[in-house]
Coordinates of C-alpha atoms in Angstrom, one line a residue:
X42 CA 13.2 -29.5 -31.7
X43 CA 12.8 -29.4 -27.9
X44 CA 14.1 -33.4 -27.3
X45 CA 17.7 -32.0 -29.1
X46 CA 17.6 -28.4 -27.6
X47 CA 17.1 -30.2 -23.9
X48 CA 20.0 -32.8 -24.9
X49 CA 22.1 -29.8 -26.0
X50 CA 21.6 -27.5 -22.8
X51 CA 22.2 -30.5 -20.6
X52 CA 25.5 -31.3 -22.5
X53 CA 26.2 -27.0 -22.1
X54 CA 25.1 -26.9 -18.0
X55 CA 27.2 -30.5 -16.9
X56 CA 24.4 -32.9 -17.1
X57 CA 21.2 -34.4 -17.8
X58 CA 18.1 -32.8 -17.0
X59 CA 15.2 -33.6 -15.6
X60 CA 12.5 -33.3 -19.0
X61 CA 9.1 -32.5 -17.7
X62 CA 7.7 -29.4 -19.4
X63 CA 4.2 -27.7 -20.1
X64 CA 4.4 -26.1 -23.6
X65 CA 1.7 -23.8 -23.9
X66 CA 0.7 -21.9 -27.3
X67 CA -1.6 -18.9 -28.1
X68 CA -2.5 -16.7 -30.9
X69 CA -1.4 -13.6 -29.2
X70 CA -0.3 -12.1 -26.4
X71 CA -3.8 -11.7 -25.2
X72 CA -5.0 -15.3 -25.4
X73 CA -1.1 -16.2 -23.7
X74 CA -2.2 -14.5 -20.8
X75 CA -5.3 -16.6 -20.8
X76 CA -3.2 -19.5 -20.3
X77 CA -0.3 -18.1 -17.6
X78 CA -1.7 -19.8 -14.3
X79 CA -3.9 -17.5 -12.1
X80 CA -2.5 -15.0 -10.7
X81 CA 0.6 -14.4 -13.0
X82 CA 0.9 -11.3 -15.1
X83 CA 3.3 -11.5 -18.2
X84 CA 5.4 -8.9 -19.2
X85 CA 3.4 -6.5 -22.4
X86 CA 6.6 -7.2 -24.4
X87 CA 7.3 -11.2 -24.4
X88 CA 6.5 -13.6 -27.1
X89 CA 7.6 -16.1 -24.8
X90 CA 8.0 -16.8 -20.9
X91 CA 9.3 -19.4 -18.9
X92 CA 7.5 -19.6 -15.5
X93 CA 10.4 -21.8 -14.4
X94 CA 9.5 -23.0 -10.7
X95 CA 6.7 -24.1 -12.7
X96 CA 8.3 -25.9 -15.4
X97 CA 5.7 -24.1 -18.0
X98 CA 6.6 -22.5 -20.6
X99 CA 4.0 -19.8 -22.8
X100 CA 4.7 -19.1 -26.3
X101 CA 2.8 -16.3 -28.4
X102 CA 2.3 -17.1 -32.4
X103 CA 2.1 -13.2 -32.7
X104 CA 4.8 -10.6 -31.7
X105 CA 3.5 -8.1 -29.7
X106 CA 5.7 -5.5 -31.3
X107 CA 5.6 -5.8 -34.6
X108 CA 2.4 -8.1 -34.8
X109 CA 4.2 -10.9 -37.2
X110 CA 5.2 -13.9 -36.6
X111 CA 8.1 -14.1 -33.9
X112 CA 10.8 -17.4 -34.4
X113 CA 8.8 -19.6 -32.9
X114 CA 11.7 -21.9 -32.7
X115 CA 14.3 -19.7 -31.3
X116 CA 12.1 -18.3 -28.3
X117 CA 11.3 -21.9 -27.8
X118 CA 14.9 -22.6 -27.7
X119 CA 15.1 -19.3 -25.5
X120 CA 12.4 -20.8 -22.8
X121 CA 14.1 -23.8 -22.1
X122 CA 17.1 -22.4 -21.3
X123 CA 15.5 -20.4 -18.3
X124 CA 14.1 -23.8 -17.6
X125 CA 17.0 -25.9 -18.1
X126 CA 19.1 -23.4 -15.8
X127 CA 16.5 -23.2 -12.9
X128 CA 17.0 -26.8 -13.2
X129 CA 20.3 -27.3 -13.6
X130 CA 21.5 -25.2 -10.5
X131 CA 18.7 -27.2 -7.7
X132 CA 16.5 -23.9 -7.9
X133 CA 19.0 -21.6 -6.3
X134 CA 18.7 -18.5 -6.6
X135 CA 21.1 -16.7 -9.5
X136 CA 21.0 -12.9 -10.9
X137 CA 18.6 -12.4 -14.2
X138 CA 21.2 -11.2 -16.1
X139 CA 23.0 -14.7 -16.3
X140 CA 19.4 -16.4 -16.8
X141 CA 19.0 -14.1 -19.6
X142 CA 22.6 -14.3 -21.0
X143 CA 22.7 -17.8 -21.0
X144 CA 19.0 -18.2 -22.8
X145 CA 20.3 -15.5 -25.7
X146 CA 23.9 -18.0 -25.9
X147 CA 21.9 -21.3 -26.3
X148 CA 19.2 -19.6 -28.3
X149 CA 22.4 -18.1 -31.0
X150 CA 20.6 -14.9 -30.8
X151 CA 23.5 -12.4 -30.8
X152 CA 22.5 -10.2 -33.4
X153 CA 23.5 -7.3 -35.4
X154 CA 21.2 -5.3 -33.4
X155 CA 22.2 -6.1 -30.4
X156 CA 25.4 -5.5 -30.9
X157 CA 24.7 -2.3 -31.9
X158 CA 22.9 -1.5 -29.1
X159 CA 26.2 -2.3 -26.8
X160 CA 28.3 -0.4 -28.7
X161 CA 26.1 2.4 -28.5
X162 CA 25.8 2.0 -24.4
X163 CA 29.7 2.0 -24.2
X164 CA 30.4 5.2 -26.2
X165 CA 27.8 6.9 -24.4
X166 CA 29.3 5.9 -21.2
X167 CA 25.5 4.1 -20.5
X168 CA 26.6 0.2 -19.1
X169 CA 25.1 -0.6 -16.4
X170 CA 26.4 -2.0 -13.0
X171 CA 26.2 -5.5 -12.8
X172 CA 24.2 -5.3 -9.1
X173 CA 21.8 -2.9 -10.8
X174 CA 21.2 -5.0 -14.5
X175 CA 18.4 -7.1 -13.2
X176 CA 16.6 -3.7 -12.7
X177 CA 16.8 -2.9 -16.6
X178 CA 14.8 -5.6 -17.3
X179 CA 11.2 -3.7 -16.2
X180 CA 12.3 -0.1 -17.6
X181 CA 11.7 1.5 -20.4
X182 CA 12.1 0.1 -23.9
X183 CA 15.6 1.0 -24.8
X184 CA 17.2 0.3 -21.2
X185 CA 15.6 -3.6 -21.7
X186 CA 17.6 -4.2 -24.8
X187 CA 20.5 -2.7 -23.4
X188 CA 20.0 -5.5 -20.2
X189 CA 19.5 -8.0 -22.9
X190 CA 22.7 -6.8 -24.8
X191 CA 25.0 -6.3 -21.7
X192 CA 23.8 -9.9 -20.2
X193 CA 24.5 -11.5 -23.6
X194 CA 27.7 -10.2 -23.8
X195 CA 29.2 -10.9 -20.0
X196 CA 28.1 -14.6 -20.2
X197 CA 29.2 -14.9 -23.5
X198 CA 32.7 -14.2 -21.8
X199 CA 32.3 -16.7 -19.2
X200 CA 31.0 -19.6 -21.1
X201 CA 33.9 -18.7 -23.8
X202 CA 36.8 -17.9 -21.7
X203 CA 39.8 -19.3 -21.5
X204 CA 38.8 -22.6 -19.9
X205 CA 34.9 -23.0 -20.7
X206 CA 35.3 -25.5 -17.7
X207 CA 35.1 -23.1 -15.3
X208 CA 30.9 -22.4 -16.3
X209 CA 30.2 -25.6 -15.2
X210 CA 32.4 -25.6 -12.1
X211 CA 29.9 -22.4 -11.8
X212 CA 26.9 -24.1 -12.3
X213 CA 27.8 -26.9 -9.7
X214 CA 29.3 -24.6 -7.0
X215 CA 25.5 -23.0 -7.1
X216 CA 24.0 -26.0 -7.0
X217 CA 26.0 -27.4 -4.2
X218 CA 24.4 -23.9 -2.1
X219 CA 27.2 -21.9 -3.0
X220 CA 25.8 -17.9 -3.5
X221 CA 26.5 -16.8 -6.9
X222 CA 29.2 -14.5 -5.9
X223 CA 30.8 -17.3 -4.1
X224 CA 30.3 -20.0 -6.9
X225 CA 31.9 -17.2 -9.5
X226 CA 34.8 -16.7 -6.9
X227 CA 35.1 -20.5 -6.4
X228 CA 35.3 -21.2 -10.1
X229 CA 37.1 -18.6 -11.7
X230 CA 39.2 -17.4 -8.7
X231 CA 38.6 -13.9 -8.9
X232 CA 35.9 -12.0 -7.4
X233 CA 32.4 -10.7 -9.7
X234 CA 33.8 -7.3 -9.4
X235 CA 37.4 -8.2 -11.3
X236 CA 35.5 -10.1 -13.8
X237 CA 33.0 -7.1 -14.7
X238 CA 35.8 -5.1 -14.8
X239 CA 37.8 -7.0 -17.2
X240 CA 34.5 -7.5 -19.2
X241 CA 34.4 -3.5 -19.3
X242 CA 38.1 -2.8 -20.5
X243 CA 37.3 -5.2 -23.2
X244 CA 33.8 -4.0 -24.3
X245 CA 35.8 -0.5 -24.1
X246 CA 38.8 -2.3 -26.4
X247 CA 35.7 -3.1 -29.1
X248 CA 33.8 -0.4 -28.9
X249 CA 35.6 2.6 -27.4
X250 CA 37.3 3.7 -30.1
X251 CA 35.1 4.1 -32.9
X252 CA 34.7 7.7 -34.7
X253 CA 31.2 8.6 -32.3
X254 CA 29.8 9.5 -35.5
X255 CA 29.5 5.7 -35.6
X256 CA 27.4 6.0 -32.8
X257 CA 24.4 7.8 -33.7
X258 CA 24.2 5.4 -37.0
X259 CA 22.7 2.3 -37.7
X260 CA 24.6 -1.3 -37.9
X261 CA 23.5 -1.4 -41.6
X262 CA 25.2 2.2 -42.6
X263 CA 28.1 1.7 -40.5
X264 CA 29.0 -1.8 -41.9
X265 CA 28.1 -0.4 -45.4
X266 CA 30.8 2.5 -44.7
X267 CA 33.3 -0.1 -43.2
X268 CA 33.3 -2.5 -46.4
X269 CA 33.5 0.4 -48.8
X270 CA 36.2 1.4 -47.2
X271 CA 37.7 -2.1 -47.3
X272 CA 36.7 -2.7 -51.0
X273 CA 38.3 1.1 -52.1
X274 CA 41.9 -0.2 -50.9
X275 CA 41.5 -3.7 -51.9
X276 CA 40.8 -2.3 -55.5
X277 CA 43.8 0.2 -55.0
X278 CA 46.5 -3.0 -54.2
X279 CA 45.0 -4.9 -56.9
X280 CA 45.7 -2.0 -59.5
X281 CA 49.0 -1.4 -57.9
X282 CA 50.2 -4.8 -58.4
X283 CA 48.9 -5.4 -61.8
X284 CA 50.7 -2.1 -62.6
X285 CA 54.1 -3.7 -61.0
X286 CA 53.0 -7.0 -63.0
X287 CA 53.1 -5.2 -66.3
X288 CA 56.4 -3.3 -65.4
X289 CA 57.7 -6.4 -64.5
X290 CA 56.6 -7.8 -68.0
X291 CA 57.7 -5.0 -70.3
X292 CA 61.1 -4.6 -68.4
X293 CA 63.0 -7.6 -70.2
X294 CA 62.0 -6.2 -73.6
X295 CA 63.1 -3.1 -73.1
X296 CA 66.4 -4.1 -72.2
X297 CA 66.7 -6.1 -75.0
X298 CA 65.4 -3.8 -77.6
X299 CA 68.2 -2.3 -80.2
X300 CA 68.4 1.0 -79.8
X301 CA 67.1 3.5 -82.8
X302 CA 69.1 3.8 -86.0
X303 CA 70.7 7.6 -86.6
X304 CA 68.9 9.6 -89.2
X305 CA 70.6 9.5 -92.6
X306 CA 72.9 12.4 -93.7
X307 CA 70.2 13.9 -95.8
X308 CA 67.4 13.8 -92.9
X309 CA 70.2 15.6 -90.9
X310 CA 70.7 18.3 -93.0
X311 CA 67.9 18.8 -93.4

């Protein structure tokens, strides 16, 4: 798994990478933070961290939440794309947010739930600047999964613009010293600012206009609703074209059809 994710993130950042890694496996979170080198405390939360400067990488067989079994693969996935990035831009230094955004794109983890999550931050009017994300990352519970779901979402947008050539033009105006406000004005000739504001109006084009009853339910209800809803007027044009089908059927015969003989002198007298 990591030889093809490594060739996959170097065909994603413009280039090959430099491989070295130390993988590093534990039961739990407990005996993962046996392994972090001295000195380095890991967040209560992760499954998985990538110490990139390091080139290390700690991976937890045990979610700390839920105590099962995390996707091994996907936070491994996850890890070296922190890596891969540190790498890939000479070490410069880049906002978390777009570490974290382009780890969940690699890693394909845009999920139901965090969708939801976004769509609950925009119609409660709860996004968070850009120059203030990287702070949501070490608050409470919910404002970490709305970082997670905000950076998803924003690099999602650059890496899947209109020319995804412009991410790598990024990636190599960074590495070339660039700042990252410069590099993202370099490559797609706007300032950050323009871009998080076009990233707004469209999360607000998605999301905004939703019943806010939607927002106070969860992804599975809401889709349940949605598809009923879908299903009930499928059903109704299906009836009403078999109905037009069968008009359309009996019409001929009708037309054709002799009309009724007259009753017979004695039936109308009588």
């Amino acid at each position: 798994l990591a030889p093809r994710a490594w060739a996959e993130l170097g065909r994603l950042l413009g280039g090959p990478i430099a491989p070295e890694l130390d993988i590093r496996v534990a039961v739990d979170f407990e005996a993962m933070q046996t392994l972090a080198p001295e000195g380095v405390r890991l967040p209560a939360h992760a499954s998985g961290v990538a110490l990139s400067a390091q080139g290390v990488i700690l991976l937890s067989l045990t979610d700390p939440r839920s105590f099962r079994r995390p996707d091994l693969e996907g936070v491994l996935v996850h890890e070296l794309s922190h890596v891969a990035l540190h790498r890939a831009v000479a070490e410069h230094a880049i906002p978390r947010w777009f570490s974290e955004g382009v780890a969940i794109h690699h890693a394909g983890e845009h999920s139901l739930e965090r969708i939801r999550t976004l769509g609950d931050g925009t119609l409660r009017g709860q996004l968070v600047p850009l120059d203030e994300l990287d702070a949501g990352f070490a608050g409470p519970h919910g404002e970490v999964d709305l970082a997670y779901a905000q950076s998803a979402d924003i690099v999602r947008s650059l890496i899947e613009g209109e020319d995804p050539a412009r991410f790598r033009r990024l990636l190599r105006g960074i590495r070339g010293g660039m700042s990252f406000d410069d590099a993202i004005r370099d490559a797609y000739a706007v300032p950050l600012g323009y871009l998080e504001r076009e990233w707004r109006a469209a999360v607000d084009r998605r999301f905004g206009r939703w019943p806010s009853f939607l927002a106070g339910l969860t992804t599975l209800w809401a889709l349940a609703a949605i598809l009923l809803v879908i299903a009930y007027v499928r059903v109704r044009r299906k009836h009403a074209r078999t109905l037009a089908a069968w008009a359309a059927e009996e019409a001929p015969a009708l037309q054709l059809a002799p009309p009724p003989p007259p009753p017979a002198a004695a039936e109308r007298v009588a």
